[in-house]
Coordinates of C-alpha atoms in Angstrom, one line a residue:
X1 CA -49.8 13.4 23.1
X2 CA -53.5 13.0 23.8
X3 CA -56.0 14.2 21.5
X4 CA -57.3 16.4 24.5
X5 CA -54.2 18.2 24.7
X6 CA -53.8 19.0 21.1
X7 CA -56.8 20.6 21.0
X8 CA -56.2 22.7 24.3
X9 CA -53.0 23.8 22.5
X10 CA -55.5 24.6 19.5
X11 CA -57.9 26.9 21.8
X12 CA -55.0 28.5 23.7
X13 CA -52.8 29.6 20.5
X14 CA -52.9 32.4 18.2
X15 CA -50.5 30.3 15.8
X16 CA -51.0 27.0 14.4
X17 CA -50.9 23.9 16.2
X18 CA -49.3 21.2 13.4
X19 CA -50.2 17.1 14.7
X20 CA -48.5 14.1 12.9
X21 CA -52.0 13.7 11.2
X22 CA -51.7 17.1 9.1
X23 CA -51.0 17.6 5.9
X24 CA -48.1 19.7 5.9
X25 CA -46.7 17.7 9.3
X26 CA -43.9 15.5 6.9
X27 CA -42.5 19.3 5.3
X28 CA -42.8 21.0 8.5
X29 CA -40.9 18.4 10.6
X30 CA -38.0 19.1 7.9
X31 CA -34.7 20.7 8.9
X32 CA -31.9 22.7 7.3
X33 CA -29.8 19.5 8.1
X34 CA -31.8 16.5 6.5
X35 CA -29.7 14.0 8.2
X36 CA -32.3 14.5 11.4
X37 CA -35.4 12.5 11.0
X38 CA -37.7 13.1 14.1
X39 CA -41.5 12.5 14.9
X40 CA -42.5 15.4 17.2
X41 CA -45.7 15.0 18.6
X42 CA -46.7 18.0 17.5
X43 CA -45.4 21.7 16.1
X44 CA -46.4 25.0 18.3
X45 CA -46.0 27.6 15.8
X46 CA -46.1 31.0 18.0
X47 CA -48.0 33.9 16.8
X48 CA -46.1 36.0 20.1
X49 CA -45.4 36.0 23.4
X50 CA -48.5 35.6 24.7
X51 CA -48.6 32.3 22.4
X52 CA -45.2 31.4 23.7
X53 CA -46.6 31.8 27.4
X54 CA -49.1 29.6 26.6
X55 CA -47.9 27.0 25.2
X56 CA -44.9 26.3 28.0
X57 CA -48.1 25.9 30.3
X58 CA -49.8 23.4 28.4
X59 CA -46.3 21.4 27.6
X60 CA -45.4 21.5 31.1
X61 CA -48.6 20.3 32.3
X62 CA -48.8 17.4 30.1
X63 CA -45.3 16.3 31.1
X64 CA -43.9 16.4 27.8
X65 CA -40.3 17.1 26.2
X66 CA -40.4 20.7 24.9
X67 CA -37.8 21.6 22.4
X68 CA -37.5 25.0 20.7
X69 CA -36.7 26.1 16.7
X70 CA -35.6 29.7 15.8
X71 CA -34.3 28.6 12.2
X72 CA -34.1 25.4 11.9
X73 CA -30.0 25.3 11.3
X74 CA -29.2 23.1 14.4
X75 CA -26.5 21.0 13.4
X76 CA -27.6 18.4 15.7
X77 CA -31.0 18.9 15.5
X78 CA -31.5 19.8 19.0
X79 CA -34.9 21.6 17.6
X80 CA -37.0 18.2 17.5
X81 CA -37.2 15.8 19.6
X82 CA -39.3 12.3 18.8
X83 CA -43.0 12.2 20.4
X84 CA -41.8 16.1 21.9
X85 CA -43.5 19.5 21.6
X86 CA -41.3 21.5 18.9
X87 CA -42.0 25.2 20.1
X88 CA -41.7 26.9 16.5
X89 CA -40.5 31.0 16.7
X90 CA -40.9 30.8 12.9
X91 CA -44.4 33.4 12.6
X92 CA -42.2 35.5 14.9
X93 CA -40.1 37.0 12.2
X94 CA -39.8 40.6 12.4
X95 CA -37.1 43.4 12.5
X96 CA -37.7 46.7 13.9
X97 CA -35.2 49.6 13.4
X98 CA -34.5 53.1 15.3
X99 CA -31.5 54.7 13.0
X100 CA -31.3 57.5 15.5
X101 CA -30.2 55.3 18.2
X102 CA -28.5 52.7 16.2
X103 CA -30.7 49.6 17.6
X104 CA -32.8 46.6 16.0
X105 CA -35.3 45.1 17.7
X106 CA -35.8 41.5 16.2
X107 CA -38.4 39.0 16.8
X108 CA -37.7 35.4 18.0
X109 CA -37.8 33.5 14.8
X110 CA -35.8 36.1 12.7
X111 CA -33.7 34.9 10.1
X112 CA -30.0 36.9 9.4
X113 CA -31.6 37.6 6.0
X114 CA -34.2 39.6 7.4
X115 CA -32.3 41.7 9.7
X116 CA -29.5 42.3 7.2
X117 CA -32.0 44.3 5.1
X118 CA -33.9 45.8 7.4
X119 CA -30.5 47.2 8.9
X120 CA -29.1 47.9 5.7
X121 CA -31.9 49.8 4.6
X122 CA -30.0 52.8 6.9
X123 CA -26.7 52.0 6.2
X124 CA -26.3 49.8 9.5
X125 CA -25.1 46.2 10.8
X126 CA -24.2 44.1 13.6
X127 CA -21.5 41.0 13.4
X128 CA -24.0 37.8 12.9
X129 CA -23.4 34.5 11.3
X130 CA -22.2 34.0 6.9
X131 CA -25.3 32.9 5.9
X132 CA -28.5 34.6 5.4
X133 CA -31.1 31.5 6.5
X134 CA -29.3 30.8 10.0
X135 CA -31.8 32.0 12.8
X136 CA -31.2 34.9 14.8
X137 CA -31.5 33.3 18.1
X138 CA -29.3 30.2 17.9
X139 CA -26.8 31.9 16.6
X140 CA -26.9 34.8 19.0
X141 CA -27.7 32.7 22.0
X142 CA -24.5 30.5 21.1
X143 CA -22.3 33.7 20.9
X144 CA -22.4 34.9 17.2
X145 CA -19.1 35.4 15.0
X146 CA -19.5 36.4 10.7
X147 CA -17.8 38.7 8.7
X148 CA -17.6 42.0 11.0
X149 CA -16.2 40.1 14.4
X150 CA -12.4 41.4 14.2
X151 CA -14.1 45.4 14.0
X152 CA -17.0 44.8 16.4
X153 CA -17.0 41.8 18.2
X154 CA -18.8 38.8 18.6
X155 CA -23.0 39.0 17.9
X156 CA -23.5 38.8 22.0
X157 CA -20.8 42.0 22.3
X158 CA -23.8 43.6 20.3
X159 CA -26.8 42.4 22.2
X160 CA -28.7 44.7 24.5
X161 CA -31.3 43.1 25.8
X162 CA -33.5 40.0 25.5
X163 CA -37.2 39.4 26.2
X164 CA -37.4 36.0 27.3
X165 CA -40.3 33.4 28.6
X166 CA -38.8 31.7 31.6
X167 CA -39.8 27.5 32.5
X168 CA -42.3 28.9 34.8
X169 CA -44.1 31.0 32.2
X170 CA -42.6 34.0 33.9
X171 CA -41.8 37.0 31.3
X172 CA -38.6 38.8 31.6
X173 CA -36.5 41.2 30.3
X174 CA -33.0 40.7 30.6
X175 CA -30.2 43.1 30.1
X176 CA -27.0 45.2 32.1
X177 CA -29.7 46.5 34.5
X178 CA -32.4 43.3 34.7
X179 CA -31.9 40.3 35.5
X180 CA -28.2 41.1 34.9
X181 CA -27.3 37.3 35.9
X182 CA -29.8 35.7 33.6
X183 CA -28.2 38.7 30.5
X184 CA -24.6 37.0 31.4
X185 CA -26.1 33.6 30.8
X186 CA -27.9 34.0 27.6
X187 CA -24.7 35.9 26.0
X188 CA -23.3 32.6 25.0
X189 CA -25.0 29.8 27.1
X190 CA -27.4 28.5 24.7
X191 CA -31.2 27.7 24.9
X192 CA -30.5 26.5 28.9
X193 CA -32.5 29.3 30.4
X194 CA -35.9 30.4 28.5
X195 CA -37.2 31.5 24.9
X196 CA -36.3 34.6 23.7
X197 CA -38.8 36.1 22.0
X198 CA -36.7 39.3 21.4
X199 CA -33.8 40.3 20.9
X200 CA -32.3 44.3 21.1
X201 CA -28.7 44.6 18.8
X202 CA -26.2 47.7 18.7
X203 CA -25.6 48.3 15.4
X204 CA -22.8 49.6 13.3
X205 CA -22.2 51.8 10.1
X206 CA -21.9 49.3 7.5
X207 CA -23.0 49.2 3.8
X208 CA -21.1 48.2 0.9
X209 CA -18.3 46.5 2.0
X210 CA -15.2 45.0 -0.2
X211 CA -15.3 41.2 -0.5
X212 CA -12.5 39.2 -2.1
X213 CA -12.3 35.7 -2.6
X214 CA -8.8 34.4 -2.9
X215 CA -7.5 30.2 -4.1
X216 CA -4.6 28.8 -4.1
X217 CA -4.0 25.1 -5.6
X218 CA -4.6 22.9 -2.4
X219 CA -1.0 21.5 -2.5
X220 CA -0.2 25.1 -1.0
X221 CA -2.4 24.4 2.0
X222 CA 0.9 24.5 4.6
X223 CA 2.5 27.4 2.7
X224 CA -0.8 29.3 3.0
X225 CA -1.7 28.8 6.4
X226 CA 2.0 29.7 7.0
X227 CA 1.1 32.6 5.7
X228 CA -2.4 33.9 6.8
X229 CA -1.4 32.9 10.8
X230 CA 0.9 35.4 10.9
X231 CA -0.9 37.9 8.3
X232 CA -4.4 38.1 9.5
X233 CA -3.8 38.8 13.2
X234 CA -1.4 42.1 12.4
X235 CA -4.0 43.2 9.4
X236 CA -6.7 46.0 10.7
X237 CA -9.5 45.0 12.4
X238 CA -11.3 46.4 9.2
X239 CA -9.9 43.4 7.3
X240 CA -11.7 39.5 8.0
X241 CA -10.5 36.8 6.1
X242 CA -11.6 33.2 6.6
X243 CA -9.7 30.4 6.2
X244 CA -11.3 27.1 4.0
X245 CA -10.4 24.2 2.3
X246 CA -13.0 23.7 -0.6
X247 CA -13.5 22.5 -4.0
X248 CA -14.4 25.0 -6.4
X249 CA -18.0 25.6 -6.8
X250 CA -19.5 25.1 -10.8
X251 CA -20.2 28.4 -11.5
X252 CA -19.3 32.4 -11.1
X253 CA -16.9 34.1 -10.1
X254 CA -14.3 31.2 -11.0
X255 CA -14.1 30.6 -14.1
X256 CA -14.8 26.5 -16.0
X257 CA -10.8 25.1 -16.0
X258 CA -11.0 25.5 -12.2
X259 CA -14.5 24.3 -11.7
X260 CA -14.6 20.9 -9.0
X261 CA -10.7 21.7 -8.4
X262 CA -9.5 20.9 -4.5
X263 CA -8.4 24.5 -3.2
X264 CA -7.8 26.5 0.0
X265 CA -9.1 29.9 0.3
X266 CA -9.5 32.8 2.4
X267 CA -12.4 34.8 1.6
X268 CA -12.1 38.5 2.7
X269 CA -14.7 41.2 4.1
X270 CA -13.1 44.8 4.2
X271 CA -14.9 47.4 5.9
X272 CA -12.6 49.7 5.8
X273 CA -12.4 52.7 2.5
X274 CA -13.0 50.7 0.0
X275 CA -10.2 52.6 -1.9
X276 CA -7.9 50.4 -0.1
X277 CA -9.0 46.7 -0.7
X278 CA -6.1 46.4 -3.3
X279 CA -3.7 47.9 -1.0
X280 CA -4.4 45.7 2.0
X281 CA -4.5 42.7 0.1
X282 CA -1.3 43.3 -2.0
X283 CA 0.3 40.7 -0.4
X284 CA -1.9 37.7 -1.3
X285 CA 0.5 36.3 -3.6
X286 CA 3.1 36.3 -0.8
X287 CA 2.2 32.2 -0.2
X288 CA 2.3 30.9 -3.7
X289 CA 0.8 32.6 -7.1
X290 CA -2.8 32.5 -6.6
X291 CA -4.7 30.2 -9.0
X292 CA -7.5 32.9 -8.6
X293 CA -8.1 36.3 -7.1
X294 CA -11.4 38.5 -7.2
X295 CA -12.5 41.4 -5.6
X296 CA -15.3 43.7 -5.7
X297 CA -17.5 46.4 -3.6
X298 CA -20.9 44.7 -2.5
X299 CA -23.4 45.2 -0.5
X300 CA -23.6 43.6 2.9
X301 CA -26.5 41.7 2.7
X302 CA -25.5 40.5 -0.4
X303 CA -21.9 39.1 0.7
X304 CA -24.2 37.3 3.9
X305 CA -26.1 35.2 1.2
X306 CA -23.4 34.3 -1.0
X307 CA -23.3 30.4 0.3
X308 CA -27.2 30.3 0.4
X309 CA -28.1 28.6 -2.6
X310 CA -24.7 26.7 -2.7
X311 CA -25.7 24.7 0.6
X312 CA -29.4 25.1 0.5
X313 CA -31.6 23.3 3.2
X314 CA -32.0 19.8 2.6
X315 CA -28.6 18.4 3.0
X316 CA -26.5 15.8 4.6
X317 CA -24.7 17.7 7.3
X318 CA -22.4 16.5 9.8
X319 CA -20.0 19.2 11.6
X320 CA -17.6 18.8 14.6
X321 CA -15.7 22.0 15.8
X322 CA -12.2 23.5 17.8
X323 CA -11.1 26.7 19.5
X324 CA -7.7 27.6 18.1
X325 CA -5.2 30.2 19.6
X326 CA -2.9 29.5 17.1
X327 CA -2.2 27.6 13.9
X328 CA 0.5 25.3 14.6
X329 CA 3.2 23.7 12.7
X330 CA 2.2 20.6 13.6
X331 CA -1.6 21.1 12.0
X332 CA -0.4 22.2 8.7
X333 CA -0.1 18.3 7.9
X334 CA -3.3 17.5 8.6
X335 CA -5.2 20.4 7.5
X336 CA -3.4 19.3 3.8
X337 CA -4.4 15.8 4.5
X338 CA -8.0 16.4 4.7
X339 CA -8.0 19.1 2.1
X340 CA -6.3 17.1 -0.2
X341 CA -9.4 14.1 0.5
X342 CA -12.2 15.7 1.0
X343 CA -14.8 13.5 0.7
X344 CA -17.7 15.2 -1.5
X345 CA -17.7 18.7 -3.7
X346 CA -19.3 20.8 -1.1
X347 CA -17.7 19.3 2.5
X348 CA -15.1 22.0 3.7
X349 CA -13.0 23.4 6.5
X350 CA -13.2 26.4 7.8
X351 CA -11.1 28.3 10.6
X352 CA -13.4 31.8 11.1
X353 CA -11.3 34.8 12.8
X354 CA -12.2 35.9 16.3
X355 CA -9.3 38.2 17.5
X356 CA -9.7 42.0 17.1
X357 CA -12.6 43.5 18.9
X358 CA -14.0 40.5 20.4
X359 CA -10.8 39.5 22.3
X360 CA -11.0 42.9 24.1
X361 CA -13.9 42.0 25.9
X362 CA -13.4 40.4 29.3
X363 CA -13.5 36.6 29.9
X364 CA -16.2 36.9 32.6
X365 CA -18.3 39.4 30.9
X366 CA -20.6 37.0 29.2
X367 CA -21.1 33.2 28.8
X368 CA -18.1 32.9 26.2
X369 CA -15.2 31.5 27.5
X370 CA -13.1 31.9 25.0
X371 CA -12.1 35.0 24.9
X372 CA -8.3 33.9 24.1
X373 CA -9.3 31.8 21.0
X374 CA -7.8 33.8 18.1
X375 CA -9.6 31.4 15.3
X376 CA -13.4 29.3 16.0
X377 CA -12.9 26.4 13.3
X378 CA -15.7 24.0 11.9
X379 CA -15.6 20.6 10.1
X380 CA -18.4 20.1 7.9
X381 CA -19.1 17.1 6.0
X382 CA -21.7 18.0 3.4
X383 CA -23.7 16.6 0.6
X384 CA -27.0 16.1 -1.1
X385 CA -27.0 12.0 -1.0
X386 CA -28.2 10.3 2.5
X387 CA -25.9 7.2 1.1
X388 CA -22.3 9.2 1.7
X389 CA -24.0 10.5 5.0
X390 CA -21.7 7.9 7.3
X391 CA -19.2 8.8 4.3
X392 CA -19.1 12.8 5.5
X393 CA -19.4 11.6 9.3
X394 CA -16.2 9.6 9.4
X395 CA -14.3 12.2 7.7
X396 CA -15.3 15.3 9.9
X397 CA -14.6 12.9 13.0
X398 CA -11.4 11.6 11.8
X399 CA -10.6 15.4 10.5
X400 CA -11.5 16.6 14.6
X401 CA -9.6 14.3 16.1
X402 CA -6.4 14.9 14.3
X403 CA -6.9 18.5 14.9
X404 CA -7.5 18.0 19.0
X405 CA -3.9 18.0 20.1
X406 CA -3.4 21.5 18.2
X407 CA -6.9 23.0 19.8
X408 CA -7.8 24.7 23.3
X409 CA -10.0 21.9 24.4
X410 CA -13.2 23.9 23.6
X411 CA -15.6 24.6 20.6
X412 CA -18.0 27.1 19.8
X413 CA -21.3 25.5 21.4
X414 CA -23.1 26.1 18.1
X415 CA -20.4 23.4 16.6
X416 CA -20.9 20.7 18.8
X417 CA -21.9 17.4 17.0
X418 CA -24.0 14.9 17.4
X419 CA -22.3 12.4 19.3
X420 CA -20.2 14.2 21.5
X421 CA -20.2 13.6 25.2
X422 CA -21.3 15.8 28.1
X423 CA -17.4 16.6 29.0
X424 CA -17.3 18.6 25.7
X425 CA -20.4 21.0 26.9
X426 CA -17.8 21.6 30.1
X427 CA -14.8 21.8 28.5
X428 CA -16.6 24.8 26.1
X429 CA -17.6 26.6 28.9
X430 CA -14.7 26.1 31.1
X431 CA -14.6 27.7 34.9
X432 CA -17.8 29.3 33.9
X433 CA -20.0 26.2 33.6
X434 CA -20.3 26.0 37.4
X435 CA -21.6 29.5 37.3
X436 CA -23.9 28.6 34.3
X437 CA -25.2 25.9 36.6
X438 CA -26.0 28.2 38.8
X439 CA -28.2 30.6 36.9
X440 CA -29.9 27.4 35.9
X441 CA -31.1 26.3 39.1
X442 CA -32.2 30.0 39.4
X443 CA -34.6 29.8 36.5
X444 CA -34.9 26.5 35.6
X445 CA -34.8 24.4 38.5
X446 CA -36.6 21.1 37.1
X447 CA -34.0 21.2 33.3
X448 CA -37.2 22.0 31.5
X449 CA -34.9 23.5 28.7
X450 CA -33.2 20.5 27.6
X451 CA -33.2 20.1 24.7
X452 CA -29.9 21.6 23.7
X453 CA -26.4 21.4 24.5
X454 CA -27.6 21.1 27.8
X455 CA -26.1 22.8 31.5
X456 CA -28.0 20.8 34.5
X457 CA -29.0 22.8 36.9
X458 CA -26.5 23.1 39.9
X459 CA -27.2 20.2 42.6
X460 CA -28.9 18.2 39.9
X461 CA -25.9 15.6 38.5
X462 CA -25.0 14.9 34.9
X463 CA -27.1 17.1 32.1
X464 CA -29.0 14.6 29.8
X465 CA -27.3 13.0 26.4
X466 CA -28.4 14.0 23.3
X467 CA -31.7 13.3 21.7

């Protein structure tokens, strides 16, 4: 990029405009996945829309690669692209409750953090994400599942409406009464179709909820998963458990003899009265004696940053996922196998519930396909040392592709890895990729939107690889 355009971008912005040559360029460039190392040409930071506007002109006009960061938690890093614009959301981090109607209005480069405790603040929710540093908008435009999907759905079940800057700089509001085409499309298709620079949530009653964490020795693996296929789907939708194989983090709750130790887990989120946690978990030892078993009221937000500072940003991360409708027998092997060699102390498994309320939505409602899947599962390999990073890759991938023959052929779009080919975008959208296509063409004829896990516009041939 030409020193003429950087400073255009300069003039035009509200926000800051951050060039290779200033000083905070290296931390800014950094991601929550430190396995990405990319050289954008330059950061747009956006103050607003207006900003956003703005800057799509000048990146179009220069005929650059535009790519765009909510927070940062791309797996692939799909958020930077080398000697690209990086269209940062990060200033635009606000949360704006009505309690009356039961609605948040959150900016663009909102964090789950934030709007946990703005909404908790009146005793109010909606379904996003585990962790409080994932982004609002990657997560939401990918479809959204956390703690609170079996009682009220997926995180695009609970979206109302989305501001959006188109390719054209056009600004839009989409919802169930405009652009009702473009609504369908960003409830699960990605970043394929424009920025959102808003979003507009239903929210739910929701405050201190009951959380339990529950391990068994990881020799139990089969015996447990046994176990939690049958128990979880028949439990109320009040009750979400998921699924992981883990070793035992150094510190509280679990106490020092088990500290390092290869376990599974399921760890609970009851909404329910809190009264009845013990009840509803009575049967936990039904498996195999637990080697530990905790449980305790909390409050929301807190349970959504439990894993923050146990994988902080600044790791080696490579993840691969699978929709599952069921946990076969034939899995149970290799779920053990993996568990049993997992190849650092924080790379894990996990196999996250999506049955209950979000299964009652209607395929062709939104973008999400997979409406059938009763479990979204995730392979991350994970650890602070860039010299085990092919180390964690091999594992995941050999850990995916046992699991394939036991999977429905699709994956969470959020969970696609690096690597993967363009049939894997298809086969996670399934019959409604043609109709994706479609809306592309609509608003963004030329692919200007990219960078992502990408859905060429119909009439246009193959989408692009990865960066």
């Amino acid at each position: 990029m030409n020193s003429t355009t950087l400073e255009a971008m300069r003039t035009a912005l509200r926000g800051p405009v951050i060039g290779p040559q200033d000083p905070e360029y290296n931390e800014t460039r950094k991601l929550y996945n430190a396995m990405i190392d990319r050289r954008p040409a330059a950061f747009v930071r956006c103050a607003d829309a207006a900003d956003v506007r703005a800057a799509i002109g000048l990146v179009r006009d220069s005929g650059l690669d535009l790519a765009v960061r909510g927070g940062g938690h791309s797996g692939p890093g799909l958020c930077l692209l080398d000697d690209g614009i990086t269209l940062d959301l990060s200033p635009m981090r606000w949360v704006r409750v009505d309690p009356q109607a039961r609605t948040a209005i959150v900016g663009g480069g909102t964090q789950l953090g934030d709007l946990d405790h703005a909404t908790h603040g009146f005793g109010l929710a909606t379904p996003a994400g585990i962790m409080s540093t994932t982004g609002v908008g990657g997560l939401t435009l990918g479809g959204g599942h956390g703690h609170l999907t079996r009682r009220f759905g997926l995180t695009i079940d609970n979206l109302l409406a989305a501001d959006v800057v188109l390719a054209d700089g056009t600004f839009v509001t989409a919802s169930a009464s405009e652009h009702p085409d473009l609504f369908w499309a960003l409830r699960g298709g990605g970043g394929n179709f424009g920025v959102v620079t808003s979003f507009t949530f239903r929210l739910h009653p929701v405050d201190t909820v009951g959380v339990s964490i529950t391990l068994w020795p990881v020799d139990a693996t089969r015996e447990v998963l046994r176990w939690y296929r049958e128990f979880l789907p028949a439990a109320p939708v009040e009750l979400n458990g998921f699924f992981a194989a883990l070793a035992v983090p150094p510190g509280p709750p679990f106490p020092e003899e088990i500290h390092g130790h290869k376990m599974c887990a399921v760890v609970w989120c009851w909404t329910g009265d809190p009264d009845d946690l013990g009840d509803v978990l009575a049967r936990v030892s039904e498996p195999g004696p637990p080697a530990f078993h905790f449980a305790t009221p909390m409050p929301y937000p807190v349970l959504q940053a439990m894993f923050d500072e146990l994988i902080p940003k600044g790791l080696q991360w490579y993840w691969r996922g699978h929709f599952f409708d069921q946990i076969t027998d034939g899995s149970l092997d290799v779920h053990l196998k993996y568990a049993e060699n997992l190849p650092t102390g924080l790379s894990t498994m996990h196999l996250y519930p999506i049955d209950g309320a979000a299964a009652r939505v209607g395929k062709d409602e939104t973008a999400w396909a997979y409406r059938d899947a009763v479990w979204s599962g995730v392979i991350g390999g994970i650890d602070p040392d860039p010299a085990n990073a092919e180390l964690i890759r091999q594992w995941a991938v050999d850990y995916w592709e046992e699991l394939r023959p036991h999977s429905m052929g699709g994956t969470y779009v959020n969970f696609i890895g690096a690597g993967e080919d363009q049939d894997r975008v298809r086969a996670t959208y399934r019959d409604h990729y043609d109709r994706l296509a479609e809306i592309k063409r609509t608003y963004d004829p030329d692919n200007f939107f990219h960078a992502n896990q990408n859905i060429a516009p119909a009439g246009a041939g193959r989408a692009p690889s990865d960066p």
